[in-house]
Amino acid sequence: HPIPSHPTMCSGKRSRSCNSAAPTPQRKRNRKSHTEAGESDSDVEIVEDVVCLTPRRRSIDGLIPCEICGQRIAFRSYVEHISTHDSSASRAVEQVPCDICGEMVSFADIEAHTATHTAASASSSQPGPNATACAECGALLNPEDMADHMAAHKVHAELVEAELQRSTSDVDITVQLVELARKAGTGLPGNRQSTTTGDAVLVRWSDGHWYHAKVVSTNSDGRLRVSWDPPYQTWTPEDISADSVIPRMDQAREVCNFDVALLFVKKLFAMKALIAKQKQCELELVYHWTREENVAKIVDNNLQTPGSQNSDGSKVELKNGAAYGSGIYAATSMNYGKAFGGGLACAFLCLAIPGHRVIYGKGRNTKIGNHDSLEYGELRVFKSSEQLLPLFFTDTARAPQLYESAREIIKILRVKVLGLSADDAAGADGRFEKGSVVEVWDMAWWWKARVQQVHANGTYDVSWLPPFAKWPWKFGVAASSIRRES
């Protein structure tokens, strides 16, 4: 006979044997025989459902165990049976632990019990006359609540940081990259960007040229009164629009722009497959010299190819020729191209993605052409702005320290974007051990060599491999002129 139905009896997932969707001949005969016996179709369906039950709380004879005494009771009699037990025992079964204090509370009373905690918390958190503002969020808190509140901020920050460390999204990687650059650049003298009385500035005059000056005062209409520096100190002080005045850009500072960094990270993701096929260094550090009046625009817009347009509508002009093709010129040595700085003491230190690089002098390629970059000794030419990310504007004194900070950022990108292990990322930074087989740039060509000595200043002594093994060793090879064997 069919077992009485119960809403929790069927697991909801029928086995292939109990699927009643297909009216097979056998099912039709079973259905006919049951109907003749006076049983309904619904009863027949229930029998099919019962087949797929997992007998966790009831047996095949239709009995279920009492949760208080363990006696097996017919389902229809369960409510009547449970009422025969002592009320305290019944309540014990229904007790649950409070999530706040851990006390065992009747299920029926748990809501009211939890409300007492909420009311007590609200009462104790009301700011009193001695309340102070949280330095993190500004909330007014009583002195006795401040320690717990700050501990909550710390836990939240740790959770956010942990999630950020695990993330491989381009935005989260960019957040980490920018944060590392800003920490490394903390305390650099050029970080202050506001202009106040007495500051040295650059002023764009009516002839379109930039002149050195000092801020004398700020007018009520926002214009700045400036006096001129030598050799124009005899010029009459003038009131200049704030748009035509920028702070002097002759001091080291951090310049990592989030929007520029995001485009760089996306470009690195796009070139990931190409980089995986190459044995050359997938990321490198380069320097770019420019005149002082261009610094602010580069910080805001990144280095641009000639003909590009900045966010303010100005056009990037070709100033110094394009001997190796149209692109952005930089170098792996800070001393290279210093004359293009017009006497400025600082240059941009940038991350760079070489991509598909052509070596000047190999084959017939003498210009960048359709390649992503061109290499000619220390010189580099890059095809697009997204291949470069200015991190710091540095002088020679601070360059070594900031260079090391930039290398740490490269390691993060190698792990997060290129998928290298932490050990591989640390070992792929272009530094070579004694005995390493490498290629050295000399006489406009890459020659196979072996590292014989590694110096503390980052240079190498190398010997040449056959068929040029008899050539004299080359001493003091710069790190920028040595690479992994291709």
GROMACS .gro file of C-alpha atoms in nm:
model
  486
    1HIS     CA    1   0.000   0.000   0.000
    2PRO     CA    2   0.121   0.357  -0.060
    3ILE     CA    3   0.301   0.539   0.226
    4PRO     CA    4   0.132   0.868   0.331
    5SER     CA    5   0.295   1.171   0.171
    6HIS     CA    6   0.513   1.419   0.362
    7PRO     CA    7   0.663   1.743   0.225
    8THR     CA    8   1.017   1.650   0.332
    9MET     CA    9   1.015   1.294   0.214
   10CYS     CA   10   1.147   1.340  -0.139
   11SER     CA   11   1.499   1.468  -0.180
   12GLY     CA   12   1.401   1.661  -0.492
   13LYS     CA   13   1.652   1.473  -0.707
   14ARG     CA   14   1.502   1.157  -0.857
   15SER     CA   15   1.709   0.870  -0.975
   16ARG     CA   16   1.672   0.745  -1.327
   17SER     CA   17   1.457   0.454  -1.194
   18CYS     CA   18   1.192   0.683  -1.043
   19ASN     CA   19   1.152   0.927  -1.327
   20SER     CA   20   0.776   0.931  -1.400
   21ALA     CA   21   0.792   1.156  -1.702
   22ALA     CA   22   0.774   0.871  -1.953
   23PRO     CA   23   0.448   0.659  -1.937
   24THR     CA   24   0.603   0.317  -2.011
   25PRO     CA   25   0.375   0.012  -2.080
   26GLN     CA   26   0.468  -0.132  -1.739
   27ARG     CA   27   0.365   0.192  -1.567
   28LYS     CA   28   0.037   0.192  -1.757
   29ARG     CA   29  -0.035  -0.163  -1.635
   30ASN     CA   30   0.058  -0.068  -1.278
   31ARG     CA   31  -0.158   0.242  -1.295
   32LYS     CA   32  -0.454   0.037  -1.429
   33SER     CA   33  -0.425  -0.224  -1.155
   34HIS     CA   34  -0.410   0.040  -0.881
   35THR     CA   35  -0.706   0.226  -1.027
   36GLU     CA   36  -0.914  -0.090  -1.035
   37ALA     CA   37  -0.829  -0.142  -0.668
   38GLY     CA   38  -0.980   0.198  -0.588
   39GLU     CA   39  -0.656   0.390  -0.550
   40SER     CA   40  -0.606   0.731  -0.703
   41ASP     CA   41  -0.341   0.836  -0.953
   42SER     CA   42  -0.187   1.067  -0.695
   43ASP     CA   43  -0.128   0.770  -0.466
   44VAL     CA   44   0.053   0.591  -0.742
   45GLU     CA   45   0.274   0.894  -0.798
   46ILE     CA   46   0.363   0.906  -0.431
   47VAL     CA   47   0.479   0.545  -0.441
   48GLU     CA   48   0.717   0.640  -0.722
   49ASP     CA   49   0.849   0.936  -0.519
   50VAL     CA   50   0.916   0.723  -0.214
   51VAL     CA   51   1.158   0.504  -0.409
   52CYS     CA   52   1.413   0.788  -0.433
   53LEU     CA   53   1.407   0.888  -0.064
   54THR     CA   54   1.722   0.870   0.146
   55PRO     CA   55   1.607   0.703   0.469
   56ARG     CA   56   1.781   0.946   0.704
   57ARG     CA   57   1.488   1.031   0.934
   58ARG     CA   58   1.245   0.747   0.859
   59SER     CA   59   1.258   0.385   0.767
   60ILE     CA   60   1.088   0.198   0.492
   61ASP     CA   61   0.805   0.106   0.729
   62GLY     CA   62   0.702   0.473   0.760
   63LEU     CA   63   0.837   0.533   1.112
   64ILE     CA   64   1.059   0.819   1.228
   65PRO     CA   65   1.267   0.845   1.551
   66CYS     CA   66   1.159   1.082   1.830
   67GLU     CA   67   1.429   1.345   1.883
   68ILE     CA   68   1.377   1.334   2.262
   69CYS     CA   69   1.343   0.966   2.351
   70GLY     CA   70   1.450   0.795   2.028
   71GLN     CA   71   1.135   0.582   2.002
   72ARG     CA   72   1.022   0.508   1.646
   73ILE     CA   73   0.683   0.675   1.588
   74ALA     CA   74   0.446   0.671   1.292
   75PHE     CA   75   0.464   1.006   1.120
   76ARG     CA   76   0.093   1.078   1.166
   77SER     CA   77   0.131   1.025   1.543
   78TYR     CA   78   0.454   1.224   1.587
   79VAL     CA   79   0.294   1.552   1.704
   80GLU     CA   80   0.076   1.372   1.957
   81HIS     CA   81   0.379   1.175   2.085
   82ILE     CA   82   0.608   1.477   2.125
   83SER     CA   83   0.344   1.649   2.338
   84THR     CA   84   0.362   1.367   2.594
   85HIS     CA   85   0.720   1.458   2.685
   86ASP     CA   86   0.803   1.697   2.966
   87SER     CA   87   0.793   2.058   2.846
   88SER     CA   88   1.148   2.128   2.969
   89ALA     CA   89   1.283   1.843   2.759
   90SER     CA   90   1.091   1.974   2.460
   91ARG     CA   91   1.234   2.319   2.515
   92ALA     CA   92   1.588   2.177   2.541
   93VAL     CA   93   1.555   2.038   2.192
   94GLU     CA   94   1.451   2.377   2.061
   95GLN     CA   95   1.740   2.574   2.220
   96VAL     CA   96   2.004   2.737   2.000
   97PRO     CA   97   2.326   2.925   2.088
   98CYS     CA   98   2.327   3.307   2.076
   99ASP     CA   99   2.569   3.432   1.809
  100ILE     CA  100   2.680   3.721   2.034
  101CYS     CA  101   2.722   3.574   2.385
  102GLY     CA  102   2.701   3.199   2.320
  103GLU     CA  103   2.421   3.138   2.571
  104MET     CA  104   2.174   2.860   2.485
  105VAL     CA  105   1.836   3.025   2.424
  106SER     CA  106   1.496   2.887   2.325
  107PHE     CA  107   1.444   2.919   1.954
  108ALA     CA  108   1.120   3.106   2.019
  109ASP     CA  109   1.306   3.359   2.240
  110ILE     CA  110   1.623   3.407   2.034
  111GLU     CA  111   1.500   3.720   1.857
  112ALA     CA  112   1.413   3.896   2.183
  113HIS     CA  113   1.743   3.783   2.339
  114THR     CA  114   1.947   3.921   2.049
  115ALA     CA  115   1.759   4.250   2.073
  116THR     CA  116   1.886   4.295   2.431
  117HIS     CA  117   2.244   4.288   2.299
  118THR     CA  118   2.161   4.541   2.027
  119ALA     CA  119   1.994   4.774   2.276
  120ALA     CA  120   2.288   4.753   2.516
  121SER     CA  121   2.534   4.820   2.234
  122ALA     CA  122   2.336   5.120   2.111
  123SER     CA  123   2.315   5.259   2.463
  124SER     CA  124   2.691   5.229   2.526
  125SER     CA  125   2.783   5.377   2.185
  126GLN     CA  126   2.601   5.706   2.232
  127PRO     CA  127   2.875   5.975   2.218
  128GLY     CA  128   2.922   6.159   2.545
  129PRO     CA  129   3.080   6.497   2.624
  130ASN     CA  130   3.432   6.346   2.599
  131ALA     CA  131   3.373   6.182   2.260
  132THR     CA  132   3.641   6.229   1.994
  133ALA     CA  133   3.641   6.176   1.619
  134CYS     CA  134   3.797   5.863   1.468
  135ALA     CA  135   4.098   5.954   1.257
  136GLU     CA  136   3.997   5.694   0.998
  137CYS     CA  137   3.624   5.753   0.945
  138GLY     CA  138   3.536   6.060   1.154
  139ALA     CA  139   3.281   5.881   1.375
  140LEU     CA  140   3.234   6.032   1.723
  141LEU     CA  141   3.329   5.776   1.988
  142ASN     CA  142   3.361   5.763   2.364
  143PRO     CA  143   3.718   5.709   2.490
  144GLU     CA  144   3.635   5.358   2.617
  145ASP     CA  145   3.506   5.258   2.270
  146MET     CA  146   3.795   5.397   2.065
  147ALA     CA  147   4.033   5.100   2.103
  148ASP     CA  148   3.774   4.848   1.984
  149HIS     CA  149   3.671   5.078   1.700
  150MET     CA  150   4.029   5.118   1.576
  151ALA     CA  151   4.083   4.743   1.606
  152ALA     CA  152   3.783   4.695   1.376
  153HIS     CA  153   3.939   4.934   1.124
  154LYS     CA  154   4.263   4.736   1.138
  155VAL     CA  155   4.086   4.404   1.079
  156HIS     CA  156   3.892   4.556   0.789
  157ALA     CA  157   4.210   4.697   0.636
  158GLU     CA  158   4.381   4.358   0.665
  159LEU     CA  159   4.087   4.186   0.495
  160VAL     CA  160   4.089   4.442   0.214
  161GLU     CA  161   4.465   4.409   0.172
  162ALA     CA  162   4.445   4.030   0.168
  163GLU     CA  163   4.176   4.042  -0.099
  164LEU     CA  164   4.383   4.291  -0.299
  165GLN     CA  165   4.690   4.067  -0.279
  166ARG     CA  166   4.493   3.772  -0.415
  167SER     CA  167   4.326   3.964  -0.695
  168THR     CA  168   4.457   3.954  -1.051
  169SER     CA  169   4.217   4.210  -1.200
  170ASP     CA  170   4.383   4.495  -1.389
  171VAL     CA  171   4.229   4.759  -1.161
  172ASP     CA  172   4.343   4.590  -0.837
  173ILE     CA  173   4.693   4.535  -0.976
  174THR     CA  174   4.705   4.903  -1.069
  175VAL     CA  175   4.601   5.002  -0.716
  176GLN     CA  176   4.890   4.797  -0.576
  177LEU     CA  177   5.136   4.937  -0.829
  178VAL     CA  178   5.044   5.300  -0.760
  179GLU     CA  179   5.050   5.243  -0.383
  180LEU     CA  180   5.401   5.096  -0.403
  181ALA     CA  181   5.524   5.389  -0.611
  182ARG     CA  182   5.375   5.643  -0.372
  183LYS     CA  183   5.524   5.474  -0.068
  184ALA     CA  184   5.865   5.466  -0.237
  185GLY     CA  185   5.831   5.835  -0.328
  186THR     CA  186   5.733   5.950   0.021
  187GLY     CA  187   5.942   6.247   0.132
  188LEU     CA  188   6.074   6.346  -0.209
  189PRO     CA  189   6.115   6.725  -0.218
  190GLY     CA  190   5.912   6.784  -0.534
  191ASN     CA  191   5.593   6.613  -0.416
  192ARG     CA  192   5.430   6.940  -0.304
  193GLN     CA  193   5.231   7.078  -0.599
  194SER     CA  194   5.057   7.385  -0.457
  195THR     CA  195   5.192   7.732  -0.534
  196THR     CA  196   5.233   7.989  -0.258
  197THR     CA  197   5.404   8.324  -0.210
  198GLY     CA  198   5.780   8.299  -0.256
  199ASP     CA  199   5.770   7.984  -0.471
  200ALA     CA  200   5.987   7.952  -0.778
  201VAL     CA  201   5.765   7.901  -1.083
  202LEU     CA  202   5.760   7.886  -1.459
  203VAL     CA  203   5.546   8.144  -1.638
  204ARG     CA  204   5.422   8.121  -1.996
  205TRP     CA  205   5.444   8.473  -2.138
  206SER     CA  206   5.252   8.618  -2.432
  207ASP     CA  207   5.525   8.502  -2.675
  208GLY     CA  208   5.454   8.139  -2.584
  209HIS     CA  209   5.788   8.080  -2.409
  210TRP     CA  210   5.840   7.985  -2.045
  211TYR     CA  211   6.034   8.212  -1.809
  212HIS     CA  212   6.163   8.162  -1.456
  213ALA     CA  213   5.994   8.377  -1.193
  214LYS     CA  214   5.888   8.396  -0.828
  215VAL     CA  215   5.540   8.441  -0.683
  216VAL     CA  216   5.514   8.779  -0.506
  217SER     CA  217   5.148   8.762  -0.401
  218THR     CA  218   4.807   8.617  -0.489
  219ASN     CA  219   4.536   8.861  -0.604
  220SER     CA  220   4.171   8.842  -0.501
  221ASP     CA  221   4.075   8.744  -0.858
  222GLY     CA  222   4.305   8.439  -0.844
  223ARG     CA  223   4.584   8.582  -1.057
  224LEU     CA  224   4.942   8.564  -0.934
  225ARG     CA  225   5.180   8.859  -0.920
  226VAL     CA  226   5.527   8.743  -1.025
  227SER     CA  227   5.873   8.895  -1.042
  228TRP     CA  228   6.120   8.775  -1.302
  229ASP     CA  229   6.444   8.585  -1.243
  230PRO     CA  230   6.780   8.674  -1.405
  231PRO     CA  231   6.858   8.765  -1.674
  232TYR     CA  232   6.515   8.932  -1.687
  233GLN     CA  233   6.510   9.071  -1.333
  234THR     CA  234   6.466   9.427  -1.467
  235TRP     CA  235   6.128   9.341  -1.618
  236THR     CA  236   5.828   9.489  -1.441
  237PRO     CA  237   5.639   9.245  -1.213
  238GLU     CA  238   5.315   9.131  -1.373
  239ASP     CA  239   4.981   8.980  -1.276
  240ILE     CA  240   4.956   8.642  -1.448
  241SER     CA  241   4.662   8.402  -1.484
  242ALA     CA  242   4.704   8.093  -1.267
  243ASP     CA  243   4.665   7.878  -1.580
  244SER     CA  244   4.991   8.021  -1.713
  245VAL     CA  245   5.191   7.946  -1.398
  246ILE     CA  246   5.329   7.606  -1.295
  247PRO     CA  247   5.559   7.511  -1.005
  248ARG     CA  248   5.922   7.458  -1.091
  249MET     CA  249   5.978   7.098  -1.192
  250ASP     CA  250   6.342   7.071  -1.094
  251GLN     CA  251   6.315   6.848  -0.787
  252ALA     CA  252   6.274   6.473  -0.746
  253ARG     CA  253   5.916   6.357  -0.697
  254GLU     CA  254   5.678   6.065  -0.740
  255VAL     CA  255   5.474   6.095  -1.061
  256CYS     CA  256   5.276   5.768  -1.091
  257ASN     CA  257   4.937   5.854  -1.245
  258PHE     CA  258   4.661   5.595  -1.181
  259ASP     CA  259   4.494   5.636  -1.522
  260VAL     CA  260   4.828   5.605  -1.701
  261ALA     CA  261   4.919   5.304  -1.485
  262LEU     CA  262   4.591   5.127  -1.568
  263LEU     CA  263   4.655   5.161  -1.943
  264PHE     CA  264   5.006   5.025  -1.888
  265VAL     CA  265   4.879   4.719  -1.697
  266LYS     CA  266   4.618   4.650  -1.966
  267LYS     CA  267   4.889   4.673  -2.233
  268LEU     CA  268   5.103   4.426  -2.039
  269PHE     CA  269   4.811   4.182  -2.021
  270ALA     CA  270   4.759   4.224  -2.397
  271MET     CA  271   5.127   4.143  -2.466
  272LYS     CA  272   5.143   3.849  -2.224
  273ALA     CA  273   5.134   3.580  -2.493
  274LEU     CA  274   5.404   3.754  -2.699
  275ILE     CA  275   5.625   3.801  -2.393
  276ALA     CA  276   5.596   3.431  -2.306
  277LYS     CA  277   5.753   3.340  -2.641
  278GLN     CA  278   6.053   3.569  -2.598
  279LYS     CA  279   6.369   3.504  -2.403
  280GLN     CA  280   6.449   3.872  -2.368
  281CYS     CA  281   6.361   4.069  -2.058
  282GLU     CA  282   5.986   4.131  -2.070
  283LEU     CA  283   5.999   4.453  -1.866
  284GLU     CA  284   6.274   4.709  -1.831
  285LEU     CA  285   6.347   5.047  -1.675
  286VAL     CA  286   6.430   5.348  -1.890
  287TYR     CA  287   6.495   5.720  -1.846
  288HIS     CA  288   6.350   6.009  -2.043
  289TRP     CA  289   6.486   6.365  -2.039
  290THR     CA  290   6.270   6.662  -2.131
  291ARG     CA  291   6.253   7.036  -2.077
  292GLU     CA  292   6.101   7.165  -1.756
  293GLU     CA  293   5.788   7.310  -1.915
  294ASN     CA  294   5.692   6.963  -2.043
  295VAL     CA  295   5.708   6.784  -1.708
  296ALA     CA  296   5.356   6.866  -1.584
  297LYS     CA  297   5.197   6.756  -1.914
  298ILE     CA  298   5.386   6.427  -1.907
  299VAL     CA  299   5.268   6.362  -1.551
  300ASP     CA  300   4.906   6.424  -1.657
  301ASN     CA  301   4.912   6.259  -2.001
  302ASN     CA  302   5.211   6.023  -2.007
  303LEU     CA  303   5.486   6.035  -2.268
  304GLN     CA  304   5.322   6.071  -2.609
  305THR     CA  305   5.425   6.008  -2.967
  306PRO     CA  306   5.464   6.314  -3.192
  307GLY     CA  307   5.130   6.433  -3.327
  308SER     CA  308   4.930   6.305  -3.028
  309GLN     CA  309   4.701   6.537  -2.836
  310ASN     CA  310   4.716   6.606  -2.464
  311SER     CA  311   4.409   6.633  -2.243
  312ASP     CA  312   4.429   7.013  -2.251
  313GLY     CA  313   4.408   7.012  -2.632
  314SER     CA  314   4.775   7.089  -2.693
  315LYS     CA  315   4.956   6.888  -2.958
  316VAL     CA  316   5.280   6.697  -2.897
  317GLU     CA  317   5.537   6.838  -3.137
  318LEU     CA  318   5.843   6.669  -3.281
  319LYS     CA  319   6.134   6.867  -3.133
  320ASN     CA  320   6.451   6.664  -3.172
  321GLY     CA  321   6.413   6.462  -3.492
  322ALA     CA  322   6.329   6.094  -3.546
  323ALA     CA  323   6.648   5.928  -3.665
  324TYR     CA  324   6.520   5.578  -3.578
  325GLY     CA  325   6.157   5.630  -3.663
  326SER     CA  326   5.855   5.795  -3.505
  327GLY     CA  327   5.811   5.700  -3.142
  328ILE     CA  328   5.898   5.784  -2.783
  329TYR     CA  329   6.273   5.800  -2.722
  330ALA     CA  330   6.427   5.685  -2.393
  331ALA     CA  331   6.741   5.513  -2.268
  332THR     CA  332   6.847   5.252  -2.014
  333SER     CA  333   7.121   5.485  -1.884
  334MET     CA  334   7.035   5.807  -1.702
  335ASN     CA  335   7.330   5.987  -1.860
  336TYR     CA  336   7.207   5.918  -2.214
  337GLY     CA  337   7.022   6.214  -2.365
  338LYS     CA  338   7.075   6.447  -2.069
  339ALA     CA  339   7.123   6.739  -2.307
  340PHE     CA  340   6.755   6.714  -2.402
  341GLY     CA  341   6.666   6.823  -2.048
  342GLY     CA  342   6.776   7.179  -2.119
  343GLY     CA  343   6.980   7.197  -1.799
  344LEU     CA  344   6.717   7.025  -1.582
  345ALA     CA  345   6.858   6.812  -1.298
  346CYS     CA  346   6.591   6.540  -1.312
  347ALA     CA  347   6.468   6.282  -1.563
  348PHE     CA  348   6.166   6.050  -1.573
  349LEU     CA  349   6.228   5.694  -1.454
  350CYS     CA  350   5.976   5.472  -1.634
  351LEU     CA  351   5.864   5.112  -1.657
  352ALA     CA  352   5.870   4.994  -2.018
  353ILE     CA  353   5.729   4.702  -2.218
  354PRO     CA  354   5.962   4.628  -2.514
  355GLY     CA  355   5.717   4.390  -2.684
  356HIS     CA  356   5.831   4.279  -3.029
  357ARG     CA  357   6.166   4.456  -3.049
  358VAL     CA  358   6.395   4.515  -3.345
  359ILE     CA  359   6.770   4.550  -3.287
  360TYR     CA  360   6.928   4.832  -3.483
  361GLY     CA  361   7.182   4.703  -3.734
  362LYS     CA  362   7.047   4.347  -3.753
  363GLY     CA  363   6.925   4.264  -4.103
  364ARG     CA  364   6.781   4.556  -4.297
  365ASN     CA  365   6.582   4.707  -4.011
  366THR     CA  366   6.725   5.043  -3.916
  367LYS     CA  367   6.405   5.206  -3.784
  368ILE     CA  368   6.127   5.098  -3.554
  369GLY     CA  369   5.882   5.043  -3.841
  370ASN     CA  370   5.596   4.815  -3.739
  371HIS     CA  371   5.777   4.677  -3.435
  372ASP     CA  372   5.678   4.761  -3.078
  373SER     CA  373   6.021   4.901  -2.997
  374LEU     CA  374   6.371   4.953  -3.127
  375GLU     CA  375   6.694   4.890  -2.938
  376TYR     CA  376   7.027   5.050  -3.023
  377GLY     CA  377   7.272   5.003  -2.738
  378GLU     CA  378   7.133   5.211  -2.451
  379LEU     CA  379   6.880   5.385  -2.675
  380ARG     CA  380   6.518   5.269  -2.686
  381VAL     CA  381   6.233   5.382  -2.913
  382PHE     CA  382   5.877   5.282  -2.820
  383LYS     CA  383   5.583   5.268  -3.058
  384SER     CA  384   5.300   5.364  -2.820
  385SER     CA  385   5.238   5.560  -2.503
  386GLU     CA  386   5.082   5.259  -2.325
  387GLN     CA  387   5.422   5.082  -2.328
  388LEU     CA  388   5.560   5.334  -2.080
  389LEU     CA  389   5.473   5.423  -1.721
  390PRO     CA  390   5.657   5.714  -1.554
  391LEU     CA  391   5.706   5.627  -1.186
  392PHE     CA  392   5.948   5.890  -1.059
  393PHE     CA  393   6.103   6.218  -1.163
  394THR     CA  394   6.452   6.171  -1.022
  395ASP     CA  395   6.791   6.334  -0.993
  396THR     CA  396   7.116   6.137  -1.004
  397ALA     CA  397   7.150   6.126  -0.624
  398ARG     CA  398   6.815   5.954  -0.568
  399ALA     CA  399   6.813   5.744  -0.886
  400PRO     CA  400   6.973   5.426  -0.736
  401GLN     CA  401   6.721   5.407  -0.451
  402LEU     CA  402   6.422   5.476  -0.676
  403TYR     CA  403   6.555   5.230  -0.934
  404GLU     CA  404   6.544   4.952  -0.672
  405SER     CA  405   6.188   5.051  -0.578
  406ALA     CA  406   6.091   5.027  -0.945
  407ARG     CA  407   6.242   4.678  -0.965
  408GLU     CA  408   6.016   4.567  -0.679
  409ILE     CA  409   5.717   4.688  -0.879
  410ILE     CA  410   5.839   4.486  -1.177
  411LYS     CA  411   5.845   4.173  -0.960
  412ILE     CA  412   5.480   4.230  -0.863
  413LEU     CA  413   5.382   4.265  -1.230
  414ARG     CA  414   5.571   3.950  -1.324
  415VAL     CA  415   5.373   3.751  -1.069
  416LYS     CA  416   5.031   3.917  -1.108
  417VAL     CA  417   5.021   3.972  -1.484
  418LEU     CA  418   5.274   3.738  -1.643
  419GLY     CA  419   5.202   3.446  -1.410
  420LEU     CA  420   5.558   3.382  -1.290
  421SER     CA  421   5.624   3.231  -0.949
  422ALA     CA  422   5.770   3.458  -0.683
  423ASP     CA  423   6.112   3.290  -0.718
  424ASP     CA  424   6.111   3.318  -1.098
  425ALA     CA  425   5.999   3.681  -1.079
  426ALA     CA  426   6.286   3.764  -0.846
  427GLY     CA  427   6.536   3.581  -1.067
  428ALA     CA  428   6.421   3.736  -1.395
  429ASP     CA  429   6.532   4.089  -1.317
  430GLY     CA  430   6.824   4.089  -1.560
  431ARG     CA  431   7.099   4.028  -1.302
  432PHE     CA  432   7.344   3.751  -1.388
  433GLU     CA  433   7.562   3.519  -1.187
  434LYS     CA  434   7.925   3.443  -1.255
  435GLY     CA  435   7.943   3.183  -1.533
  436SER     CA  436   7.613   3.283  -1.696
  437VAL     CA  437   7.606   3.271  -2.077
  438VAL     CA  438   7.474   3.605  -2.202
  439GLU     CA  439   7.473   3.842  -2.497
  440VAL     CA  440   7.666   4.169  -2.479
  441TRP     CA  441   7.607   4.476  -2.692
  442ASP     CA  442   7.933   4.589  -2.849
  443MET     CA  443   8.015   4.755  -3.181
  444ALA     CA  444   7.644   4.781  -3.277
  445TRP     CA  445   7.584   4.408  -3.235
  446TRP     CA  446   7.492   4.145  -2.973
  447TRP     CA  447   7.777   3.898  -2.912
  448LYS     CA  448   7.766   3.576  -2.708
  449ALA     CA  449   7.978   3.593  -2.393
  450ARG     CA  450   8.027   3.446  -2.047
  451VAL     CA  451   8.012   3.645  -1.722
  452GLN     CA  452   8.348   3.621  -1.547
  453GLN     CA  453   8.299   3.877  -1.271
  454VAL     CA  454   8.004   4.060  -1.113
  455HIS     CA  455   8.082   4.397  -0.954
  456ALA     CA  456   7.899   4.564  -0.666
  457ASN     CA  457   7.809   4.861  -0.887
  458GLY     CA  458   7.607   4.634  -1.119
  459THR     CA  459   7.861   4.606  -1.400
  460TYR     CA  460   8.015   4.288  -1.542
  461ASP     CA  461   8.343   4.158  -1.678
  462VAL     CA  462   8.286   3.916  -1.966
  463SER     CA  463   8.480   3.685  -2.195
  464TRP     CA  464   8.370   3.604  -2.548
  465LEU     CA  465   8.246   3.265  -2.666
  466PRO     CA  466   8.376   3.083  -2.978
  467PRO     CA  467   8.455   3.161  -3.249
  468PHE     CA  468   8.569   3.484  -3.079
  469ALA     CA  469   8.714   3.330  -2.762
  470LYS     CA  470   9.053   3.491  -2.828
  471TRP     CA  471   8.916   3.842  -2.815
  472PRO     CA  472   9.023   4.042  -2.508
  473TRP     CA  473   8.780   4.042  -2.217
  474LYS     CA  474   8.547   4.338  -2.189
  475PHE     CA  475   8.547   4.500  -1.846
  476GLY     CA  476   8.280   4.706  -1.672
  477VAL     CA  477   7.992   4.616  -1.903
  478ALA     CA  478   7.681   4.811  -1.797
  479ALA     CA  479   7.371   4.613  -1.702
  480SER     CA  480   7.184   4.787  -1.983
  481SER     CA  481   7.426   4.637  -2.239
  482ILE     CA  482   7.385   4.275  -2.130
  483ARG     CA  483   7.090   4.040  -2.170
  484ARG     CA  484   6.993   3.674  -2.157
  485GLU     CA  485   7.107   3.451  -2.439
  486SER     CA  486   6.850   3.454  -2.722
   0.00000   0.00000   0.00000
